[in-house]
Backbone as JSON, one array per atom type, in Angstrom:
{
  "sequence": "MPRDHRPGKSIRVLLAEDQGMMRGALALLLGMEPDIEVVAQVGSGDAIVDAALTHRPDVALLDIELPGRSGLDAAADLRDQAPDCRVLILTTFGRPGYLRRAMEAGAAGFLVKDGPVEDLAVAIRRVLTGETVIDPALAAAALSAGPNPLTARECDALRASADGATVADIAARLHLSESTVRNYLSSAIGKTGTRNRMEAMREARRQGWL",
  "N": [[4.93, 2.07, 9.88], [3.8, 5.43, 9.15], [6.08, 7.64, 7.61], [7.81, 10.34, 9.17], [7.11, 13.67, 8.35], [8.34, 16.81, 8.05], [7.11, 20.23, 8.02], [7.31, 21.73, 4.84], [8.99, 19.84, 3.76], [9.56, 17.87, 0.95], [7.4, 15.41, -0.49], [8.5, 12.33, -1.42], [8.2, 10.55, -4.37], [7.77, 7.48, -6.05], [7.18, 6.4, -9.31], [5.47, 4.03, -11.12], [4.72, 2.97, -14.2], [3.79, 1.59, -17.26], [3.3, 2.75, -19.74], [4.92, 5.07, -21.58], [4.21, 7.76, -22.29], [2.05, 8.34, -20.61], [3.33, 7.97, -18.14], [5.27, 10.01, -18.21], [3.58, 12.26, -18.34], [2.18, 12.12, -15.91], [4.31, 12.36, -14.11], [5.16, 14.95, -14.72], [2.88, 16.49, -14.06], [2.5, 15.88, -11.33], [4.89, 16.85, -10.39], [4.47, 19.54, -10.45], [3.16, 20.11, -8.18], [3.65, 21.77, -5.1], [4.72, 20.38, -2.92], [5.52, 17.85, -3.67], [7.76, 15.51, -5.03], [8.85, 13.73, -7.75], [10.89, 11.12, -7.6], [11.76, 8.85, -8.85], [11.2, 6.93, -11.8], [9.74, 4.13, -13.31], [9.26, 1.54, -15.76], [8.53, -1.1, -15.6], [7.39, -3.89, -13.63], [9.37, -5.4, -12.44], [11.38, -3.65, -11.84], [10.68, -2.12, -9.68], [11.18, -2.61, -6.87], [14.0, -2.41, -6.64], [14.34, 0.25, -7.44], [12.96, 1.52, -5.4], [14.51, 0.85, -3.15], [16.83, 2.15, -3.82], [16.16, 4.9, -4.16], [14.54, 5.56, -2.04], [11.67, 6.32, -1.72], [8.8, 8.02, -0.34], [6.22, 7.42, -1.02], [4.94, 4.98, -3.21], [3.68, 4.95, -6.36], [1.75, 2.9, -8.12], [0.97, 1.19, -11.12], [-1.17, -1.56, -12.09], [-1.1, -3.61, -14.16], [1.75, -4.43, -15.37], [4.83, -4.93, -17.22], [6.72, -7.9, -16.5], [6.76, -8.33, -13.05], [3.55, -7.84, -11.54], [1.86, -4.81, -10.45], [0.55, -5.39, -8.1], [1.9, -7.62, -7.06], [4.36, -6.37, -6.69], [3.67, -4.54, -4.75], [3.36, -6.14, -2.5], [6.0, -7.0, -2.28], [7.27, -4.57, -1.64], [6.11, -4.05, 0.82], [7.43, -5.92, 2.38], [10.17, -5.41, 1.92], [10.63, -2.67, 1.84], [9.32, -1.24, 4.08], [8.71, 1.34, 5.01], [7.75, 2.7, 2.88], [4.84, 3.88, 1.51], [2.17, 2.47, -0.37], [0.35, 3.27, -3.23], [-2.1, 2.34, -5.36], [-2.7, 2.95, -8.72], [-4.78, 2.72, -11.35], [-6.16, 1.72, -14.55], [-7.95, -0.27, -14.44], [-10.54, -0.71, -12.61], [-11.34, -2.97, -10.72], [-13.2, -5.02, -8.51], [-11.95, -7.37, -7.47], [-9.25, -6.8, -7.83], [-8.96, -4.68, -6.05], [-9.34, -5.95, -3.55], [-7.15, -7.7, -3.58], [-5.08, -5.85, -3.64], [-5.31, -4.6, -1.14], [-4.78, -6.77, 0.5], [-2.13, -7.09, -0.14], [-0.99, -5.05, 1.16], [-1.33, -2.43, 0.29], [-1.94, 1.09, 0.61], [-3.78, 2.6, -0.63], [-6.15, 2.93, -3.38], [-6.87, 3.9, -6.51], [-8.61, 4.92, -9.5], [-7.69, 5.79, -12.88], [-9.18, 7.84, -14.02], [-9.66, 10.13, -12.59], [-9.1, 13.59, -11.48], [-5.81, 15.11, -11.4], [-5.38, 16.61, -9.17], [-6.85, 15.34, -7.17], [-5.38, 13.02, -6.99], [-2.96, 13.97, -5.97], [-3.83, 14.83, -3.47], [-4.55, 12.36, -2.41], [-2.05, 11.12, -2.24], [-0.86, 12.65, -0.24], [-2.58, 12.03, 1.85], [-2.3, 9.22, 2.27], [0.21, 9.19, 3.25], [-0.04, 10.18, 5.77], [-1.05, 8.08, 7.09], [-3.6, 7.32, 6.47], [-6.09, 5.32, 4.72], [-6.9, 5.28, 1.39], [-9.46, 4.93, -0.83], [-11.13, 4.54, -3.91], [-14.44, 5.55, -3.84], [-16.68, 4.42, -5.28], [-15.62, 2.06, -6.2], [-15.01, 0.78, -3.82], [-17.59, 0.26, -2.83], [-18.48, -1.5, -4.82], [-16.73, -3.62, -4.42], [-17.51, -4.57, -1.93], [-20.04, -5.56, -2.51], [-19.43, -7.5, -4.34], [-18.18, -9.64, -3.09], [-15.84, -12.15, -1.8], [-12.96, -13.57, -3.55], [-13.73, -16.52, -5.17], [-12.06, -18.5, -6.04], [-9.5, -20.87, -5.39], [-6.0, -20.66, -4.44], [-4.51, -22.51, -5.91], [-6.27, -23.13, -8.01], [-6.27, -20.67, -9.29], [-3.58, -20.63, -10.07], [-3.58, -22.72, -11.94], [-5.28, -21.7, -13.93], [-3.83, -19.43, -14.74], [-1.58, -20.68, -15.8], [-2.63, -21.8, -18.03], [-2.96, -19.82, -19.83], [-1.61, -19.36, -22.26], [-2.59, -21.22, -23.98], [-1.71, -23.71, -23.22], [-1.37, -27.27, -22.88], [-3.02, -29.74, -20.79], [-1.07, -31.47, -19.87], [1.21, -29.87, -20.15], [0.63, -27.85, -18.29], [0.54, -29.35, -15.94], [3.21, -30.12, -15.77], [4.46, -27.63, -15.41], [3.43, -26.8, -12.97], [4.14, -28.82, -11.34], [2.39, -30.95, -10.76], [0.01, -33.67, -10.86], [-1.64, -34.76, -13.9], [-4.33, -35.37, -13.56], [-4.95, -33.97, -11.24], [-4.63, -31.33, -12.11], [-6.69, -31.24, -14.01], [-8.86, -31.43, -12.28], [-8.61, -29.02, -10.82], [-8.98, -27.12, -12.88], [-11.55, -27.8, -13.77], [-13.03, -27.23, -11.48], [-12.58, -24.47, -11.32], [-13.84, -23.61, -13.66], [-16.48, -24.25, -13.05], [-16.94, -22.56, -10.81], [-16.72, -20.04, -11.95], [-18.8, -20.01, -13.67], [-18.59, -20.62, -16.38], [-17.84, -22.04, -19.68], [-15.53, -23.33, -20.47], [-11.94, -23.63, -19.93], [-10.59, -21.41, -20.98], [-12.54, -19.44, -21.15], [-13.08, -19.32, -18.44], [-10.66, -18.31, -17.47], [-10.64, -15.76, -18.67], [-12.93, -14.64, -17.46], [-12.16, -14.69, -14.77], [-10.03, -12.91, -14.85], [-11.4, -10.61, -15.63], [-12.86, -10.11, -13.34], [-10.84, -9.49, -11.68], [-9.55, -11.42, -10.22], [-7.32, -12.79, -10.99]],
  "CA": [[4.43, 3.36, 10.36], [4.07, 6.51, 8.22], [7.31, 8.37, 7.86], [7.6, 11.7, 9.67], [7.41, 14.72, 7.38], [8.31, 18.16, 8.6], [6.58, 21.22, 7.09], [8.27, 22.17, 3.84], [9.74, 18.71, 3.22], [8.85, 17.3, -0.19], [7.02, 14.0, -0.48], [9.25, 11.64, -2.46], [7.29, 9.61, -5.02], [8.2, 6.58, -7.12], [6.09, 6.23, -10.26], [5.59, 2.83, -11.96], [3.7, 3.01, -15.26], [4.48, 1.05, -18.43], [3.11, 3.61, -20.91], [5.85, 6.18, -21.41], [3.55, 9.06, -22.35], [1.29, 8.5, -19.36], [4.29, 8.12, -17.05], [5.84, 11.35, -18.29], [2.56, 13.26, -18.02], [1.94, 12.06, -14.46], [5.48, 12.92, -13.43], [5.13, 16.39, -14.93], [1.78, 17.1, -13.31], [2.78, 15.77, -9.89], [6.03, 17.72, -10.11], [3.99, 20.92, -10.32], [2.68, 20.3, -6.81], [4.78, 22.35, -4.36], [5.27, 19.52, -1.87], [5.71, 16.5, -4.21], [8.89, 15.34, -5.92], [8.95, 12.4, -8.34], [12.32, 10.83, -7.52], [12.09, 7.69, -9.68], [10.18, 6.45, -12.73], [10.07, 2.83, -13.88], [8.26, 1.06, -16.7], [8.24, -2.52, -15.41], [7.23, -4.29, -12.23], [10.62, -5.96, -11.93], [12.3, -2.57, -11.45], [10.11, -1.31, -8.61], [11.84, -2.76, -5.57], [15.34, -1.84, -6.72], [14.21, 1.71, -7.47], [12.55, 1.97, -4.06], [15.65, 0.72, -2.24], [17.84, 3.13, -4.22], [15.72, 6.29, -4.05], [13.84, 5.71, -0.76], [10.46, 7.16, -1.81], [7.8, 7.97, 0.73], [5.02, 6.82, -1.62], [5.1, 4.34, -4.51], [2.45, 5.03, -7.14], [1.94, 1.72, -8.97], [-0.04, 0.61, -11.98], [-1.3, -2.99, -11.81], [-0.64, -4.44, -15.26], [3.09, -4.01, -15.77], [5.71, -6.02, -17.66], [7.39, -8.53, -15.36], [5.85, -8.47, -11.9], [2.43, -6.89, -11.51], [1.91, -3.83, -9.37], [0.07, -6.03, -6.87], [3.02, -8.4, -6.54], [5.38, -5.43, -6.24], [3.2, -3.94, -3.49], [3.71, -7.09, -1.43], [7.46, -6.94, -2.13], [7.61, -3.34, -0.93], [5.7, -4.21, 2.23], [8.44, -6.7, 3.07], [11.54, -4.93, 1.76], [10.7, -1.22, 2.05], [8.07, -1.03, 4.83], [8.42, 2.76, 5.21], [7.16, 3.25, 1.65], [3.4, 3.64, 1.37], [1.83, 2.1, -1.75], [-0.92, 3.74, -3.76], [-2.37, 1.73, -6.66], [-3.41, 3.82, -9.67], [-4.99, 1.8, -12.47], [-7.31, 1.85, -15.43], [-8.85, -1.4, -14.2], [-11.15, -0.63, -11.29], [-12.05, -4.23, -10.51], [-13.27, -5.36, -7.08], [-10.94, -8.36, -7.11], [-7.96, -6.11, -7.73], [-8.94, -3.91, -4.8], [-9.13, -6.87, -2.44], [-5.77, -8.18, -3.63], [-4.19, -4.74, -3.28], [-5.35, -4.42, 0.31], [-4.07, -7.93, 1.08], [-0.71, -6.9, -0.39], [-0.5, -3.97, 2.01], [-1.48, -1.1, -0.3], [-2.62, 2.07, 1.44], [-4.8, 3.28, -1.41], [-6.49, 2.35, -4.67], [-7.61, 4.88, -7.3], [-8.64, 4.71, -10.94], [-6.98, 6.87, -13.56], [-10.02, 8.84, -14.65], [-9.85, 11.27, -11.7], [-8.19, 14.72, -11.68], [-4.51, 14.97, -10.75], [-5.47, 17.22, -7.83], [-7.31, 14.29, -6.25], [-4.26, 12.1, -6.8], [-2.02, 14.63, -5.06], [-4.43, 14.77, -2.14], [-4.46, 10.96, -1.95], [-0.65, 10.89, -1.86], [-0.65, 13.28, 1.07], [-3.37, 11.34, 2.87], [-1.74, 7.91, 2.63], [1.45, 9.42, 4.01], [-0.4, 10.44, 7.16], [-1.54, 6.84, 7.68], [-4.96, 7.02, 6.02], [-6.31, 4.45, 3.58], [-7.69, 6.04, 0.42], [-10.03, 4.02, -1.82], [-12.19, 5.1, -4.74], [-15.7, 5.17, -3.17], [-17.51, 3.53, -6.09], [-14.97, 0.74, -6.24], [-15.18, 0.18, -2.49], [-18.95, -0.28, -2.76], [-18.54, -2.66, -5.71], [-15.98, -4.72, -3.8], [-18.33, -5.11, -0.85], [-21.16, -6.32, -3.06], [-18.93, -8.61, -5.16], [-17.77, -10.76, -2.26], [-14.44, -12.58, -1.95], [-12.56, -14.42, -4.67], [-14.12, -17.91, -4.87], [-11.05, -19.43, -6.53], [-8.36, -21.15, -4.52], [-4.71, -20.26, -5.01], [-4.11, -23.5, -6.91], [-7.13, -22.94, -9.18], [-5.73, -19.5, -9.98], [-2.34, -21.04, -10.71], [-3.9, -23.53, -13.11], [-5.8, -20.82, -14.97], [-2.71, -18.62, -15.27], [-0.7, -21.54, -16.58], [-3.3, -22.17, -19.27], [-3.21, -18.59, -20.58], [-1.03, -19.4, -23.6], [-3.1, -22.38, -24.69], [-0.96, -24.9, -22.81], [-2.14, -28.49, -22.65], [-3.06, -30.17, -19.4], [0.25, -32.03, -19.57], [2.12, -28.73, -19.98], [0.3, -27.19, -17.02], [0.96, -30.26, -14.87], [4.67, -30.05, -15.66], [4.82, -26.31, -14.88], [3.01, -26.68, -11.58], [4.61, -30.01, -10.61], [1.2, -31.65, -10.31], [-0.44, -34.7, -11.78], [-2.61, -34.27, -14.87], [-5.69, -35.49, -13.0], [-5.13, -32.86, -10.29], [-4.82, -30.13, -12.91], [-8.05, -31.28, -14.56], [-9.8, -31.12, -11.19], [-8.54, -27.58, -10.54], [-9.59, -26.4, -14.0], [-12.99, -28.07, -13.75], [-13.59, -26.47, -10.37], [-12.55, -23.05, -11.68], [-14.88, -23.4, -14.65], [-17.76, -24.26, -12.34], [-17.07, -21.39, -9.95], [-16.86, -18.83, -12.76], [-20.01, -20.14, -14.48], [-18.2, -20.57, -17.78], [-17.95, -23.32, -20.39], [-14.23, -23.95, -20.66], [-10.91, -22.99, -19.11], [-10.23, -20.1, -21.51], [-13.59, -18.54, -20.68], [-12.88, -19.17, -17.0], [-9.53, -17.42, -17.27], [-11.07, -14.4, -19.02], [-13.84, -14.15, -16.43], [-11.39, -14.45, -13.55], [-9.29, -11.67, -15.07], [-12.36, -9.49, -15.63], [-13.22, -9.86, -11.96], [-9.65, -9.09, -10.91], [-9.12, -12.53, -9.35], [-6.0, -13.22, -11.46]],
  "C": [[4.72, 4.44, 9.33], [5.33, 7.25, 8.61], [7.0, 9.8, 8.28], [7.99, 12.72, 8.6], [7.25, 16.08, 8.02], [7.71, 19.1, 7.58], [7.67, 21.65, 6.11], [9.09, 21.05, 3.23], [8.94, 18.05, 2.1], [8.53, 15.82, 0.03], [7.69, 13.33, -1.68], [8.38, 10.52, -3.05], [8.02, 8.79, -6.07], [7.0, 6.31, -8.0], [6.36, 5.02, -11.15], [4.42, 2.77, -12.93], [4.38, 2.57, -16.56], [4.31, 1.9, -19.68], [3.92, 4.9, -20.72], [5.19, 7.54, -21.42], [2.77, 9.34, -21.08], [2.23, 8.72, -18.19], [4.89, 9.53, -17.03], [4.84, 12.43, -17.9], [2.28, 13.3, -16.52], [3.09, 12.69, -13.69], [5.49, 14.44, -13.54], [4.07, 17.07, -14.07], [2.03, 17.03, -11.8], [3.94, 16.68, -9.5], [5.65, 19.17, -9.98], [3.42, 21.19, -8.94], [3.86, 20.78, -5.94], [5.44, 21.42, -3.36], [5.52, 18.09, -2.34], [6.88, 16.5, -5.18], [8.92, 13.9, -6.43], [10.44, 12.06, -8.44], [12.73, 9.64, -8.38], [10.9, 7.34, -10.55], [10.64, 5.12, -13.31], [8.93, 2.38, -14.78], [7.93, -0.41, -16.57], [8.14, -2.84, -13.92], [8.51, -4.81, -11.62], [11.56, -4.89, -11.39], [11.85, -1.81, -10.21], [10.9, -1.4, -7.31], [13.23, -2.14, -5.59], [15.29, -0.32, -6.71], [13.83, 2.25, -6.09], [13.71, 1.91, -3.08], [16.73, 1.75, -2.55], [17.42, 4.56, -3.87], [14.93, 6.59, -2.78], [12.62, 6.64, -0.85], [9.59, 7.01, -0.58], [6.54, 7.25, 0.26], [5.39, 6.22, -2.96], [3.75, 4.33, -5.2], [2.55, 3.97, -8.24], [0.72, 1.43, -9.83], [-0.12, -0.88, -11.65], [-0.67, -3.83, -12.92], [0.65, -3.87, -15.83], [3.86, -5.18, -16.34], [6.46, -6.6, -16.46], [6.4, -8.74, -14.23], [4.74, -7.44, -11.97], [2.61, -5.89, -10.38], [1.45, -4.41, -8.05], [1.16, -6.88, -6.24], [4.1, -7.47, -5.99], [4.97, -4.76, -4.93], [3.55, -4.84, -2.31], [5.21, -7.11, -1.2], [7.88, -5.71, -1.33], [7.23, -3.42, 0.54], [6.78, -4.94, 3.02], [9.82, -6.06, 3.05], [11.71, -3.43, 1.96], [9.46, -0.79, 2.83], [7.74, 0.43, 5.09], [7.74, 3.4, 4.0], [5.68, 2.88, 1.58], [3.07, 3.4, -0.1], [0.44, 2.6, -2.09], [-1.09, 3.16, -5.16], [-3.18, 2.71, -7.5], [-3.56, 3.03, -10.97], [-6.18, 2.17, -13.32], [-8.38, 0.84, -15.05], [-9.4, -1.36, -12.78], [-12.0, -1.85, -11.02], [-12.05, -4.58, -9.03], [-12.22, -6.37, -6.63], [-9.56, -7.76, -6.97], [-7.86, -5.33, -6.42], [-8.67, -4.82, -3.61], [-7.68, -7.37, -2.41], [-4.78, -7.08, -3.25], [-4.15, -4.53, -1.77], [-4.62, -5.57, 1.02], [-2.56, -7.79, 0.92], [-0.13, -5.73, 0.4], [-0.61, -2.58, 1.42], [-2.28, -0.19, 0.63], [-3.72, 2.81, 0.68], [-4.99, 2.64, -2.76], [-7.37, 3.35, -5.4], [-7.59, 4.47, -8.76], [-8.15, 5.97, -11.63], [-7.87, 7.98, -14.12], [-10.29, 10.06, -13.76], [-8.86, 12.39, -12.0], [-6.9, 14.53, -10.9], [-4.52, 15.61, -9.36], [-5.91, 16.2, -6.79], [-6.18, 13.3, -5.97], [-3.24, 12.69, -5.83], [-2.54, 14.6, -3.63], [-4.32, 13.36, -1.56], [-3.03, 10.63, -1.51], [-0.38, 11.47, -0.48], [-1.38, 12.51, 2.16], [-2.77, 10.0, 3.26], [-0.47, 8.09, 3.45], [1.18, 9.71, 5.47], [-0.95, 9.19, 7.84], [-2.95, 6.47, 7.27], [-4.94, 5.96, 4.91], [-7.28, 5.15, 2.65], [-8.15, 5.09, -0.69], [-11.11, 4.74, -2.6], [-13.55, 4.62, -4.2], [-16.55, 4.19, -3.97], [-16.93, 2.13, -6.13], [-15.1, 0.04, -4.9], [-16.56, -0.45, -2.35], [-19.09, -1.53, -3.63], [-17.83, -3.86, -5.1], [-16.79, -5.38, -2.69], [-19.45, -5.99, -1.39], [-20.68, -7.55, -3.83], [-18.56, -9.83, -4.34], [-16.34, -11.18, -2.55], [-14.22, -13.41, -3.21], [-12.91, -15.87, -4.35], [-13.06, -18.94, -5.27], [-9.96, -19.64, -5.5], [-7.08, -20.71, -5.21], [-4.29, -21.23, -6.12], [-4.99, -23.42, -8.17], [-6.68, -21.73, -9.99], [-4.44, -19.85, -10.72], [-2.61, -21.82, -12.0], [-4.44, -22.68, -14.25], [-4.7, -19.97, -15.58], [-1.83, -19.45, -16.2], [-1.32, -21.94, -17.91], [-3.48, -20.99, -20.21], [-2.7, -18.65, -22.01], [-1.48, -20.62, -24.41], [-2.39, -23.67, -24.36], [-1.89, -26.09, -22.62], [-2.16, -28.81, -21.16], [-1.71, -30.74, -18.97], [1.28, -30.92, -19.34], [1.91, -28.07, -18.62], [0.77, -28.05, -15.84], [2.47, -30.19, -14.67], [5.11, -28.73, -15.03], [4.54, -26.22, -13.39], [3.46, -27.85, -10.72], [3.44, -30.75, -9.95], [0.88, -32.78, -11.28], [-1.48, -34.11, -12.73], [-4.04, -34.34, -14.32], [-5.97, -34.36, -12.01], [-5.36, -31.56, -11.04], [-6.22, -30.1, -13.5], [-9.07, -30.94, -13.49], [-9.81, -29.63, -10.87], [-9.24, -26.77, -11.64], [-11.1, -26.59, -14.02], [-13.67, -27.28, -12.64], [-13.64, -24.98, -10.69], [-13.63, -22.71, -12.7], [-16.26, -23.34, -13.98], [-17.97, -23.01, -11.51], [-17.27, -20.09, -10.74], [-18.1, -18.88, -13.66], [-19.74, -20.08, -15.97], [-18.19, -21.97, -18.39], [-16.62, -24.05, -20.56], [-13.17, -23.14, -19.92], [-10.5, -21.62, -19.65], [-11.27, -19.06, -21.11], [-13.43, -18.28, -19.18], [-11.74, -18.21, -16.7], [-9.93, -15.97, -17.57], [-12.0, -13.82, -17.96], [-13.11, -13.84, -15.14], [-10.57, -13.17, -13.68], [-10.22, -10.46, -15.03], [-12.74, -9.11, -14.21], [-12.04, -9.37, -11.12], [-9.15, -10.18, -9.97], [-7.74, -13.05, -9.74], [-5.09, -12.02, -11.62]]
}
């Protein structure tokens, strides 16, 4: 449930962004809002939950592509470990697959970084009242794109192949047989309409499925 905020009480915000200049600029701009206080800044996904448990923010503003855990994984962690904290995803990558995954992880909002900071401040206030705030163009794209066609195991196999690993390497990492890994990769290639597993991985990332 949204946390109760009395008039005049600042909204406590945790900011997770790996680019130091962007993080500092966002913190500065949000800090100029009379009712918003940035209480914690982190540069990696691994630091998000600890910072949230320490500083008890009302809203966590998370990038997606972070060192360590992604912002999407951290959103799911916060849902379980800090349920009073509302999550707002702010990313450069406005991909329909990312939006779907963010909503599944319990995020209350999803915005892209090309909007004005005033809109971001409004979104922070809105998610705190219990609203869900989604970039309209991205919402329309997500509806037309349909769900992720890849299974969880197909996604695992593609992720494990990201560094050029052999089928044997992937099988060892995932504790599967080599034939099962080949089947997962072949299926993923077919579903993404690509020619090989590296192309399949790139396409899945472009769509926001990984």
